[in-house]
Amino acid sequence: MYESLLRNFPENHCPNWTCPSCQSASLAIQKGTFHFEVIPESVERWKKMDGELDDIRLVFICLLQCERAVCKTVVAVSGTGDVHENQDYEDDERHYYLFQARLFTPTLPAFAIPTQCPERVALPLTQSFSLFLNAPGAAANVIRIALEELMTALGVAKMRTLHARIEALSQTYSEHQSALMAIKWLGNAGSHELDQVNSPDIEQAYKIIEFVLRKIYAGSTESVAQLVARLDARFRPPPTRT
């Protein structure tokens, strides 16, 4: 996985995010482009007798630029922020701000899709990258489409359900059944419940997908057992009693 797109950051330094053009971890905030404002309604909540600092909400915009001389790609970013109390503020500011990106233009990749991966599988995954920060349920749906396309790419015939297609995987790919089934449960949840899937869930799914695609198309031997168990625990329906 690339550096998490969910990471909070201060206004003067962004995480080591990956450039969408050259795929290097070389993006930096352009000097003078970071601007933020406080949402007035959140300040009013904070001013109440029982108000807390975490009631205050910020919004921001900035530009990132790739620091590689041969690239120099520019990315527009917008998002939200929070106010935090500095526990040791004798020599520093009493409060500090942390921000989280909600939208990148152009979209930043969450992980590297193997070059050998078929375009019909890669395309919906790439589309999901633009959704998972703001609409994780929609991202889960698009990931499910990628899973259907992967079944087709692996030679599994069209069937009534994705569940049946995963179970019909050939022996060559049967080791991936539990991982792919966990992704399927996530996609089902995204289809049926608006707020059941969150962005960290999608990020966990990306880790599983990356492992599976690397094993199938790039010969990786890594394990995803713990990640699969987590998604199963959150989204797999309980067994029905007979």
CSV table of C-alpha atoms in Angstrom, one decimal, residues 5-15 36 57-61 78-84 96-102:
chain,number,residue,atom,x,y,z
A,5,LEU,CA,-4.8,8.9,2.2
A,6,LEU,CA,-6.6,8.9,5.6
A,7,ARG,CA,-3.6,10.2,7.5
A,8,ASN,CA,-4.0,13.5,9.4
A,9,PHE,CA,-1.4,16.2,8.8
A,10,PRO,CA,-0.4,19.7,9.8
A,11,GLU,CA,-0.8,22.6,7.5
A,12,ASN,CA,2.9,22.9,6.6
A,13,HIS,CA,3.6,19.2,5.8
A,14,CYS,CA,1.6,16.6,4.0
A,15,PRO,CA,2.1,12.8,4.3
A,36,PHE,CA,-8.2,27.1,6.0
A,57,ARG,CA,-14.5,22.0,12.5
A,58,LEU,CA,-12.3,23.5,9.8
A,59,VAL,CA,-12.2,23.3,6.0
A,60,PHE,CA,-9.1,23.8,3.9
A,61,ILE,CA,-7.8,23.9,0.3
A,78,SER,CA,-9.6,20.0,-0.2
A,79,GLY,CA,-10.8,18.6,3.1
A,80,THR,CA,-11.6,19.1,6.8
A,81,GLY,CA,-9.7,19.8,10.0
A,82,ASP,CA,-9.9,19.7,13.8
A,83,VAL,CA,-8.5,21.7,16.7
A,84,HIS,CA,-6.4,19.9,19.3
A,96,TYR,CA,-2.8,23.0,17.0
A,97,TYR,CA,-4.6,22.0,13.9
A,98,LEU,CA,-4.7,18.7,12.1
A,99,PHE,CA,-6.3,18.2,8.6
A,100,GLN,CA,-7.6,15.3,6.6
A,101,ALA,CA,-8.0,15.3,2.8
A,102,ARG,CA,-11.4,14.6,1.4
